[in-house]
Coordinates of C-alpha atoms and ligand atoms in Angstrom, one line a residue:
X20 CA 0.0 0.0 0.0
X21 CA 1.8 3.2 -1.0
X22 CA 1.3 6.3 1.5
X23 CA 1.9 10.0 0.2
X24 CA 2.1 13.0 2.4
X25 CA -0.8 15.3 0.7
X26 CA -0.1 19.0 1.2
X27 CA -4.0 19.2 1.1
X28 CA -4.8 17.6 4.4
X29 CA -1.2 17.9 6.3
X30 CA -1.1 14.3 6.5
X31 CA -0.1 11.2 4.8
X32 CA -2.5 9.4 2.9
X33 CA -3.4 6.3 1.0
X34 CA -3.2 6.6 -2.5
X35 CA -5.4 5.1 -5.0
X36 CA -5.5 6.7 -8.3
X37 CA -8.7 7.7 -9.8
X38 CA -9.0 5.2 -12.6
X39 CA -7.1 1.9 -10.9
X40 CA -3.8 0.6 -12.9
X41 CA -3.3 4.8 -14.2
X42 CA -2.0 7.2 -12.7
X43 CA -2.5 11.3 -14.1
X44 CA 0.4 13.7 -13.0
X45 CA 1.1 17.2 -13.4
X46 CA 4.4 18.4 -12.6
X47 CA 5.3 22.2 -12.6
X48 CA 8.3 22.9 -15.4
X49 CA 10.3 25.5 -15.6
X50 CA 10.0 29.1 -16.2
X51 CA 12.8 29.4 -18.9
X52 CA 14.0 32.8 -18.4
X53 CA 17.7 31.8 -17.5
X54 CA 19.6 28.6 -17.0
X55 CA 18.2 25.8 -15.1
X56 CA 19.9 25.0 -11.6
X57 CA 20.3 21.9 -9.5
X58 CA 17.7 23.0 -7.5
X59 CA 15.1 22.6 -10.2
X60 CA 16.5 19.2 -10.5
X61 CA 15.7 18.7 -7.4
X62 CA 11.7 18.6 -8.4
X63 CA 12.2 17.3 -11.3
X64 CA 14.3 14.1 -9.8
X65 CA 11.7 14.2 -7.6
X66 CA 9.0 14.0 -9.8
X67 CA 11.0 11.2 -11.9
X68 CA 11.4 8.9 -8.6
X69 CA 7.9 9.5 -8.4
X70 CA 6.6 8.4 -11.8
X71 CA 9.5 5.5 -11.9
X72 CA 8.4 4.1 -8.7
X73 CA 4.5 3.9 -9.4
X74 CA 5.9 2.3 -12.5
X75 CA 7.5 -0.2 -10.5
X76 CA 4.6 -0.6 -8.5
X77 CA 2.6 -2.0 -11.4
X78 CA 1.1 1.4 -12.7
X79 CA 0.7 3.5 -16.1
X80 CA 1.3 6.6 -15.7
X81 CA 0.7 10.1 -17.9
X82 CA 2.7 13.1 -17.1
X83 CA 2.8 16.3 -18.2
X84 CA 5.3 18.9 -17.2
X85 CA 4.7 22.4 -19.2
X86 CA 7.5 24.8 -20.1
X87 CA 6.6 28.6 -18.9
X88 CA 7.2 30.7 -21.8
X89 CA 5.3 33.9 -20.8
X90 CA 5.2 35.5 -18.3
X91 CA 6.8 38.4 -16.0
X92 CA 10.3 37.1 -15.9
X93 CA 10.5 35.8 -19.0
X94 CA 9.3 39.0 -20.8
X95 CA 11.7 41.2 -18.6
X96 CA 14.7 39.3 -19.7
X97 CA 13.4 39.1 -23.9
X98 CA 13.1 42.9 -23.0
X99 CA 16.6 43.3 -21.6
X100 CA 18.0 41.3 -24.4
X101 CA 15.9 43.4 -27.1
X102 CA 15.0 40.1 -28.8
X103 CA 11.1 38.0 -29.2
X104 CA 10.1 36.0 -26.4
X105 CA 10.5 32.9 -28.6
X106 CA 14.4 33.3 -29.2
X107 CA 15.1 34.7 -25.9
X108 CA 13.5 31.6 -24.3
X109 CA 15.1 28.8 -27.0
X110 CA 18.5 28.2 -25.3
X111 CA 16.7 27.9 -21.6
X112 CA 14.4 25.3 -23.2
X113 CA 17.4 23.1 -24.8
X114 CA 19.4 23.7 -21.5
X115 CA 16.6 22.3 -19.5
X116 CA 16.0 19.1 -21.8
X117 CA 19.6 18.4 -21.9
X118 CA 19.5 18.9 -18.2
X119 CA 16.8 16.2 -18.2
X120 CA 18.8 13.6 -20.5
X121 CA 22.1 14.2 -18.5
X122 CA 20.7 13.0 -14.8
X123 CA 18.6 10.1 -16.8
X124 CA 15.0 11.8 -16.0
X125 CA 12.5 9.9 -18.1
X126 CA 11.0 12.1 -20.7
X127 CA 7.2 13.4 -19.6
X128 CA 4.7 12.1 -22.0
X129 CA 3.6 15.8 -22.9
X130 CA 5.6 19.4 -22.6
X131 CA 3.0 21.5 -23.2
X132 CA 4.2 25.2 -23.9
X133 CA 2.2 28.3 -22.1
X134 CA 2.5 30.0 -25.8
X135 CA 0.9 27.3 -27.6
X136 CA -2.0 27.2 -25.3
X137 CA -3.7 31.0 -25.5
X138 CA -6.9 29.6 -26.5
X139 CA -7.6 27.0 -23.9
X140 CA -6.3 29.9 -21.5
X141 CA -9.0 32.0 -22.7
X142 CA -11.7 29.7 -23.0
X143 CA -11.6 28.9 -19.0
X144 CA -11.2 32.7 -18.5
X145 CA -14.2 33.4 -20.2
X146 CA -15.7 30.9 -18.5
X147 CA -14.6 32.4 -15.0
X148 CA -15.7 36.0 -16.3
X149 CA -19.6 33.9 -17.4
X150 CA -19.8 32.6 -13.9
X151 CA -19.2 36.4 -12.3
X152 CA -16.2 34.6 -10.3
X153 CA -13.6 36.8 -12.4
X154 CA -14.1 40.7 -13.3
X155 CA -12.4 43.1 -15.7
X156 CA -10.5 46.0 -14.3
X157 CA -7.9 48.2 -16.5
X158 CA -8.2 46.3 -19.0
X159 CA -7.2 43.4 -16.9
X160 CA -9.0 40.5 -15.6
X161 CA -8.8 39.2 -12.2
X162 CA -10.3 36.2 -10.6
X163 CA -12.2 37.3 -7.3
X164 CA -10.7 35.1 -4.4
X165 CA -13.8 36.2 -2.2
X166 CA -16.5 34.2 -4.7
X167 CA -13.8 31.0 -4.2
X168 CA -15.1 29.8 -0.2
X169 CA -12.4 27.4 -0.4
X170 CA -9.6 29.9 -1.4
X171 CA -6.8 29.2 1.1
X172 CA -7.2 25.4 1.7
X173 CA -3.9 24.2 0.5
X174 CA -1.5 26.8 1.5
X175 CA -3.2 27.2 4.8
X176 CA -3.6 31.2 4.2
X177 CA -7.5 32.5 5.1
X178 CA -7.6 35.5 3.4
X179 CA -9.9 36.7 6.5
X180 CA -7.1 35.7 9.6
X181 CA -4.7 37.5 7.9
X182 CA -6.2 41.0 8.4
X183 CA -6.6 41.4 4.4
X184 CA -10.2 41.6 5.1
X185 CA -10.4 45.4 4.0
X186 CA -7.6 44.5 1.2
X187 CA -10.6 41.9 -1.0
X188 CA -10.9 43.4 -4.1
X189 CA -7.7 44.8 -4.2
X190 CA -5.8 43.2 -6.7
X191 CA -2.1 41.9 -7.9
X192 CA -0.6 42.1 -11.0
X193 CA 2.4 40.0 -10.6
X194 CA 2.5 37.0 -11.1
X195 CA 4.3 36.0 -7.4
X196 CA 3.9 37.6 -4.1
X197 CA 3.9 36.7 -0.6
X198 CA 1.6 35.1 1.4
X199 CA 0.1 38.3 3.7
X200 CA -1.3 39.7 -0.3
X201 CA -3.5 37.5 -0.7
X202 CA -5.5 39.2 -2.9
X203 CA -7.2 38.8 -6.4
X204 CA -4.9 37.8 -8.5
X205 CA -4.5 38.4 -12.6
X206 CA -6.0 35.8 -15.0
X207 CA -4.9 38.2 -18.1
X208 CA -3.1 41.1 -18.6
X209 CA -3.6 44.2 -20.1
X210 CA -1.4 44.9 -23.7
X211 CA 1.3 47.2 -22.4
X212 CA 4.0 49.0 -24.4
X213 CA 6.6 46.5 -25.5
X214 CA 4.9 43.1 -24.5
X215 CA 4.0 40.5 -26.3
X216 CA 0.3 40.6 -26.5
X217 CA -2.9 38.2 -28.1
X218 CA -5.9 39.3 -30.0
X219 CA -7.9 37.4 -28.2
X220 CA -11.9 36.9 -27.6
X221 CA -11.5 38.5 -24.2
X222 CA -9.3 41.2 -25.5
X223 CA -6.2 41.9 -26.1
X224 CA -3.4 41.0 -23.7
X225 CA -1.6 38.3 -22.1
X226 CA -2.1 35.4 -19.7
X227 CA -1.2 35.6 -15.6
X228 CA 1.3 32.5 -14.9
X229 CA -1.4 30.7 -12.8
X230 CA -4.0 30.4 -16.0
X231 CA -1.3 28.5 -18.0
X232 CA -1.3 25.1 -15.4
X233 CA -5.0 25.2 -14.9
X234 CA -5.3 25.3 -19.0
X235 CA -2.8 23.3 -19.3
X236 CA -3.1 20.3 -17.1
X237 CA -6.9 20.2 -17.7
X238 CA -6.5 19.7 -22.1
X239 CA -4.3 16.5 -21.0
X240 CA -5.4 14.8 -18.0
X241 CA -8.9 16.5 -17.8
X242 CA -11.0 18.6 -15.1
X243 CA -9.8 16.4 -12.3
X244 CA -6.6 14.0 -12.0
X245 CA -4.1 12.2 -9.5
X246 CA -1.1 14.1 -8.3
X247 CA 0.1 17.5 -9.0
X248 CA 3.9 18.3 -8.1
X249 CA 6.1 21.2 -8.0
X250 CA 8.3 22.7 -5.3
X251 CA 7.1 24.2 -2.1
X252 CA 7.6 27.5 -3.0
X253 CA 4.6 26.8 -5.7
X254 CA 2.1 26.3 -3.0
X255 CA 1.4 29.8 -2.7
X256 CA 0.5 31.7 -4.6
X257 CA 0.7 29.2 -8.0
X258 CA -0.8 26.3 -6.8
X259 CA -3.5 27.8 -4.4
X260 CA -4.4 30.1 -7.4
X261 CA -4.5 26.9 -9.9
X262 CA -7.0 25.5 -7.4
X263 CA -9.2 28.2 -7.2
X264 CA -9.4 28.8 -11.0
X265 CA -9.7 24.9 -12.3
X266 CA -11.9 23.7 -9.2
X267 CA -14.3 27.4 -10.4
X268 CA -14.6 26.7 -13.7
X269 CA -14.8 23.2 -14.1
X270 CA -17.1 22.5 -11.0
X271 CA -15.1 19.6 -10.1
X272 CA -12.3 18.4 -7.3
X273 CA -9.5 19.4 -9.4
X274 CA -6.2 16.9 -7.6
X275 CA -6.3 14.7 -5.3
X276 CA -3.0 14.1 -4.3
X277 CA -0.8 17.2 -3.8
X278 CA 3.9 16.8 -3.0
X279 CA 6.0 19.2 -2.8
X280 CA 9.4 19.2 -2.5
X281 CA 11.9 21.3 -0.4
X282 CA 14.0 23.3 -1.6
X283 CA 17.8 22.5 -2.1
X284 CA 19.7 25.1 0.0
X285 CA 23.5 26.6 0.0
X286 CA 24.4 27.8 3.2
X287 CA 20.9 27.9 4.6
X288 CA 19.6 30.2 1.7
X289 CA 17.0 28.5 -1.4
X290 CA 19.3 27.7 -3.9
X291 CA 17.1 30.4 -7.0
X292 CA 18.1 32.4 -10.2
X293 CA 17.3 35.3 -8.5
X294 CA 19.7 35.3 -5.9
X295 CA 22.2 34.4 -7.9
X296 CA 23.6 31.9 -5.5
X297 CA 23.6 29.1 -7.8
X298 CA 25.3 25.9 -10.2
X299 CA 24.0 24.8 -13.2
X300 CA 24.3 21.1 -14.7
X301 CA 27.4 23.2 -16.7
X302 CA 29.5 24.4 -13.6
X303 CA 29.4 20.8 -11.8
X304 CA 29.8 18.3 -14.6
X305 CA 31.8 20.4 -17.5
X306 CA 33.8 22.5 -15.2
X307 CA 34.2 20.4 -11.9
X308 CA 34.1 16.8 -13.3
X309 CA 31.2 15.6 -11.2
X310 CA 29.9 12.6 -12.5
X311 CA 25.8 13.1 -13.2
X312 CA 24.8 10.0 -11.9
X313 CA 26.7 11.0 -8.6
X314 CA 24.8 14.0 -8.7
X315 CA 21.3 12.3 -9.2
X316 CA 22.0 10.1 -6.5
X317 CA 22.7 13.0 -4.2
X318 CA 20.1 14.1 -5.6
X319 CA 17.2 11.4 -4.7
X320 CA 19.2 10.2 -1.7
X321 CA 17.4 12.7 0.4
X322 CA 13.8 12.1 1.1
X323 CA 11.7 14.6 -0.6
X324 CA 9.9 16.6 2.0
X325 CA 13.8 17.5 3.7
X326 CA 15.3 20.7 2.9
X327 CA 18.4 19.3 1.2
X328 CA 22.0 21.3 1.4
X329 CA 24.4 21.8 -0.8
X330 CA 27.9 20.8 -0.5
X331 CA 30.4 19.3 -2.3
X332 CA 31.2 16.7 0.5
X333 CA 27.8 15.3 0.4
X334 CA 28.0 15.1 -3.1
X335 CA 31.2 13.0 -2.4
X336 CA 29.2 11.1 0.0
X337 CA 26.6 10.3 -2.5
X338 CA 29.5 9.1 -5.2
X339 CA 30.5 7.1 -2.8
X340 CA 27.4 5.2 -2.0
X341 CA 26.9 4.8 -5.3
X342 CA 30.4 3.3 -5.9
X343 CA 29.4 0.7 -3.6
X344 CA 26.4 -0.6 -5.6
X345 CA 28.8 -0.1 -8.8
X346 CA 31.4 -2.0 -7.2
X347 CA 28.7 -5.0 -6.6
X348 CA 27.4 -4.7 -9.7
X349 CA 31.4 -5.0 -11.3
X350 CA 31.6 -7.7 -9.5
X351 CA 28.8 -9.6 -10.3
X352 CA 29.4 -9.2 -13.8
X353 CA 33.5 -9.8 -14.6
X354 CA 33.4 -13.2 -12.3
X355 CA 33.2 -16.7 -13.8
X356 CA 30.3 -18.0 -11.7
X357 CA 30.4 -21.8 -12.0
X358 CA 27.4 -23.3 -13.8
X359 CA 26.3 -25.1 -10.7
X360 CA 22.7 -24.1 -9.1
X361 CA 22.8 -22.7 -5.4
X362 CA 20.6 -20.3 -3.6
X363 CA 22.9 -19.3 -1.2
X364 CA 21.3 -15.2 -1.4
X365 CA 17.7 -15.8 -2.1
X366 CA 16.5 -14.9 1.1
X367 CA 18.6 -11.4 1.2
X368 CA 17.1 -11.3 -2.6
X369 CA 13.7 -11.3 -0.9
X370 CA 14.2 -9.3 2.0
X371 CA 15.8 -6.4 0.3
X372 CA 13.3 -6.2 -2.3
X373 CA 10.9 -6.1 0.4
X374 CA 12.6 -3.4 2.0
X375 CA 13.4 -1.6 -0.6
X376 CA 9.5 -1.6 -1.8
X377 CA 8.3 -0.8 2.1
X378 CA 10.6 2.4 2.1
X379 CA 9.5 3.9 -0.8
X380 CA 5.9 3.1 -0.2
X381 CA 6.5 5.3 3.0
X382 CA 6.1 8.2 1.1
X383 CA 9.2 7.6 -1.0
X384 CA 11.8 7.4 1.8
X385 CA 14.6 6.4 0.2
X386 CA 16.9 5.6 2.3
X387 CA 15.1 3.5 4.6
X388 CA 14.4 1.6 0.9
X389 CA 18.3 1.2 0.5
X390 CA 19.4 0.2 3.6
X391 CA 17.9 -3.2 2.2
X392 CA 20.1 -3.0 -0.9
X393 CA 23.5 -1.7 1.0
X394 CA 23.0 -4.9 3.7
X395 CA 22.6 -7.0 0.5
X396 CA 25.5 -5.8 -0.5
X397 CA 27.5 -6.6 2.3
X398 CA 26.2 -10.1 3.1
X399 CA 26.0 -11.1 -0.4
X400 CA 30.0 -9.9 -0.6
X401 CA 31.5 -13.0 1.8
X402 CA 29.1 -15.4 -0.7
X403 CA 30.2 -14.7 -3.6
X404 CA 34.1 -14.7 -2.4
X405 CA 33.6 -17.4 -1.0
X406 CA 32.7 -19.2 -4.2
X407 CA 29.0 -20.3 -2.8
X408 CA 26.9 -18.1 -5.5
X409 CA 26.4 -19.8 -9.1
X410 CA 25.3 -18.4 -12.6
X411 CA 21.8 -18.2 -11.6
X412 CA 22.1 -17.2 -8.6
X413 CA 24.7 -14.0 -10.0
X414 CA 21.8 -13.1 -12.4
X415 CA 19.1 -13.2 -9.8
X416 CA 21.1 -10.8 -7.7
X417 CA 21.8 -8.2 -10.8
X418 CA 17.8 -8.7 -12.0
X419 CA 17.3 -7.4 -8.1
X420 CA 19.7 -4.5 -8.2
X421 CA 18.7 -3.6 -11.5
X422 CA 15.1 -3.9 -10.4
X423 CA 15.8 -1.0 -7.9
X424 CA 17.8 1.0 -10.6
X425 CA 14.4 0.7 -12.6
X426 CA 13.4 3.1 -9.7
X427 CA 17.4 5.3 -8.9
X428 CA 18.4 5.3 -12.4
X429 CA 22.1 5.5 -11.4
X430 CA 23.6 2.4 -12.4
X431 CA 25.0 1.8 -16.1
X432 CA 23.5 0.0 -18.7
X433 CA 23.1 -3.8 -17.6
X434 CA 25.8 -6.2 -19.4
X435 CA 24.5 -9.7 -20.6
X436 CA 26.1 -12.3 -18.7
X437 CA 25.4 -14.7 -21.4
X438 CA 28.6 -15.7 -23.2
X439 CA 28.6 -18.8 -25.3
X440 CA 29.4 -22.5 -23.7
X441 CA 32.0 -23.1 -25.7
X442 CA 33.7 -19.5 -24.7
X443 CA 32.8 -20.4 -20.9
X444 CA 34.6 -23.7 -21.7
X445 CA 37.6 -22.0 -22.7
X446 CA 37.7 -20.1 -19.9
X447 CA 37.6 -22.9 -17.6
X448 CA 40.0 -25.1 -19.7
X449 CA 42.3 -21.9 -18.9
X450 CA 42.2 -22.2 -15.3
X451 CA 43.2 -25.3 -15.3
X452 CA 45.7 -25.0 -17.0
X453 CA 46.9 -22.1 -15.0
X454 CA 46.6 -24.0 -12.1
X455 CA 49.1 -27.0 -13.1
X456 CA 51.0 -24.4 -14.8
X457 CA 50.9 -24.9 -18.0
X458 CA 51.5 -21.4 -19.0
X459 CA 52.1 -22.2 -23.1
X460 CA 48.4 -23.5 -23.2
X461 CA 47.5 -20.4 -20.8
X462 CA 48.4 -18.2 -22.9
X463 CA 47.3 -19.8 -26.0
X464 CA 43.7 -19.9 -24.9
X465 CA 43.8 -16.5 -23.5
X466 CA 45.2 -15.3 -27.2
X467 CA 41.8 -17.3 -28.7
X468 CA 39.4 -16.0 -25.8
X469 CA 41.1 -12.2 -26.9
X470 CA 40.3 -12.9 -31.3
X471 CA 36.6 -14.0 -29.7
X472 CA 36.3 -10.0 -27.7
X473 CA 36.9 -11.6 -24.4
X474 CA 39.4 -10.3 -22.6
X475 CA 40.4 -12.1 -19.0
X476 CA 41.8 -9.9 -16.1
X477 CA 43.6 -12.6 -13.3
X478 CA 42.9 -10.9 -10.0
X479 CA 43.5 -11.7 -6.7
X480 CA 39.6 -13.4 -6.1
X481 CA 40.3 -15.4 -9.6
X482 CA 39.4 -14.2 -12.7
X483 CA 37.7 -12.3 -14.8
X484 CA 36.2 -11.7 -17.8
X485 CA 34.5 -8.7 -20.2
X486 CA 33.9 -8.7 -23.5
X487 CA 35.6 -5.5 -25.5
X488 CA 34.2 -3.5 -27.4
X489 CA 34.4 -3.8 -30.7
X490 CA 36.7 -0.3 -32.1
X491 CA 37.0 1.1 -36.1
X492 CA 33.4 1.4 -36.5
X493 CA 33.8 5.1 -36.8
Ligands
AMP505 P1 10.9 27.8 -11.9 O1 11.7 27.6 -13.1 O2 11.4 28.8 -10.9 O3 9.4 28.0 -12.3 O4 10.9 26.4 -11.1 C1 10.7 25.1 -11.6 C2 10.6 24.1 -10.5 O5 11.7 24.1 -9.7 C3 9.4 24.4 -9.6 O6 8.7 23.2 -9.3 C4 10.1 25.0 -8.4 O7 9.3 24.7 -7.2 C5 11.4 24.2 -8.3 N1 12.5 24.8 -7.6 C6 13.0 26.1 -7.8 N2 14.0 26.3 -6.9 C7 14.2 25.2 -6.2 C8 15.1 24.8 -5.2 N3 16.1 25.6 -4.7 N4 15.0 23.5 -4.7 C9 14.0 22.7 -5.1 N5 13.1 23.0 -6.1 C10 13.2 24.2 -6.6
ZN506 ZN1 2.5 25.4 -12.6

């Protein structure tokens, strides 16, 4: 049974998707207005555990994670530049999918842009404006948080605690502001000089940021779905606003489930564009040398719903952990395992798989999930040096540990163990020869295992094998 915490309620839940065997996800993307940084990794590696370990517990899933393309930011720095909004944006949409590719986050199923979605934008505005729960001021039109009761039941605010009583009906332009403005909040924007601006049925203008998610998420999953994501700065005002505008228009709950990450910090502070205090993807693994999957697994290694700090240390930390399962991993798959049956590990197979599933069931908790994997590890170690594990039992242990990585996503690709009998024979005939030390027929079968790609590494624990590469193809 897998447990989330759900912003909504405060508490962890159990989930059950709407329609049983899918699961519907929206997930916040970025606002492309400048390079992305490791702390929007952070969501989105959330996000990608997420979606890979519903997949792992036996679920489809559909997400969609839209790309901000207009909005305040983004038209202040097209205006700085003196270019469109299209080509000021371009490089901060490649950087972010390369981003994505780099740390091995599976590709959403949609990328909707806010751009390419005016019309659905309008239509729900419209709509709001119809059911007299939006009004046009300026030029402008706001939604009215007063004709939304439930305004305030994600975040927590109530605009009537916080003293704003005699503030209702004033109203906000920008797009982000802090929790004591609660106020009505812009669903589209009046044309000003040097904007971009639509010809629209509404008017002339542009959208709010909050309008894009509700549009957005509603033409792909529909009116109401599963889990909605982002980071928990998005709570409020984004998310409480995309609440109050889907759940008015369409009538309907809107999400069910709501996580949010915390925030990745450097010295205490939110790691953010805007304060400058931050590395891109670039800085760590073209201009340090990190390694990405390092980086991912600092990354996830954290549970979600911890603020996580920066350092380099812990990224060190994290390497190192993962060297550990890489380590297993090399050895499991450079041995000669004899052919014989055993079962020596099948109980730690079973238990860490166990664990590992109970941990992240927990509301993802990751490491309590590893700690099964990691005492594999070091039980599993003694067995195999001590010659106990056979063939089937090495594959078992790698389908296990790649059955996790299914989830991490930190290992590289799986090798096939599968090498012909007759190569496998070789190798044997090899050893034995070593062994009475017959070194002209050693070498001799080495030389043939070498013309067949296999090339044998004598090692303390006995030896090894891996098949090269083939070269000259380019
Ligand atoms: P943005 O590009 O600012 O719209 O943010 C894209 C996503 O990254 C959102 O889900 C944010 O909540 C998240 N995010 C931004 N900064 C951080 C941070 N320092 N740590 C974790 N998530 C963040
Ligand atoms: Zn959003």
């Amino acid at each position: 049974m897998i447990r989330f915490h759900n912003t909504l309620s405060g508490r962890e839940e159990e989930f059950q998707p709407l329609d049983p065997g899918e699961v519907r996800v929206y997930t916040c993307g970025p606002t492309v207005y400048d390079l992305p940084h490791i702390g929007n990794f952070r969501a989105y590696v959330f996000e990608d555990l997420l979606l890979r370990f519903l997949r792992y517990s036996g679920f489809k899933t559909v997400q969609v994670m839209n790309l901000t393309d207009v909005d305040d930011k983004t038209i202040r720095g097209a205006r700085a530049s003196g270019v469109s909004l299209r080509e000021y944006t371009e490089p901060f949409v490649r950087a972010f999918f390369s981003g994505l590719a780099l740390l091995r986050i599976r590709p959403a199923d949609h990328y909707p842009r806010a751009t390419e979605h005016i019309p659905e934008m309008v239509a729900i505005i419209k709509g709001l404006l119809d059911k007299g729960v939006a009004y046009r001021k300026d030029g402008s039109i706001y939604f009215s948080i007063e004709k939304f009761p439930a305004y305030g039941r994600l975040s927590g605010i109530n605009p009537d605690d916080l003293r704003i009583t005699s503030r209702i009906g004033a109203r906000l332009e920008s797009d982000e502001y802090e929790k004591d403005s609660a106020r009505d909040f812009a669903l589209w924007k009046a044309p000003r000089e040097g904007e971009p601006s639509w010809e629209t049925d509404i008017g002339p203008g542009r959208p709010g940021w909050h309008i894009e998610c509700s549009a957005m998420s509603s033409k792909y999953l529909g009116p109401s779905f599963d889990i909605h994501c982002g980071g928990v700065d998005n709570i409020f005002p984004h998310h409480e606003n995309e609440i109050a505008q889907s759940e008015a228009y369409f009538e309907k709950p809107f999400v069910r489930y709501w996580l949010h990450c915390h925030h990745l910090v450097v010295d205490g502070e939110k790691m953010a564009k805007s304060k400058g205090n931050f590395y891109t993807l670039r800085d760590l693994v073209e201009a340090r040398g990190v390694d990405p999957s390092a980086l991912r697994m600092f990354l996830v290694g954290t549970h979600y719903r911890k603020v996580l700090n920066f350092t380099l240390e812990s990224l060190e930390q994290s390497a190192a952990a993962l060297k550990r399962i890489k380590d297993f991993v090399y050895e499991l798959e450079n041995r000669i395992f004899p052919a014989a049956k055993t079962d020596a590990s099948l109980d730690l197979i079973a238990c860490a798989e166990r664990t590992f599933r109970e941990g992240m069931e927990d509301d993802l908790n990751v490491s309590a999930a590893l700690t099964g994997l990691f005492d594999l590890i070091r039980k599993a170690n003694p067995l195999i040096q001590g010659k106990k594990i056979g063939l089937n039992e090495a594959k078992r242990l790698l389908d296990f540990v790649y059955r996790v990585d299914e989830v991490l996503a930190v290992l590289p690709e799986r090798r096939d163990l599968e090498i012909s009998d007759d190569l496998r024979a070789k190798i044997e005939e090899r050893e034995r020869a070593r062994k009475s030390r017959d070194w002209a027929a050693a070498d001799r079968l080495r030389r043939e295992l070498l013309e067949n790609g296999v090339v044998l590494e004598d090692t303390k624990d006995g030896v090894r094998w891996k098949i090269e590469k083939k070269t000259g193809s380019n």
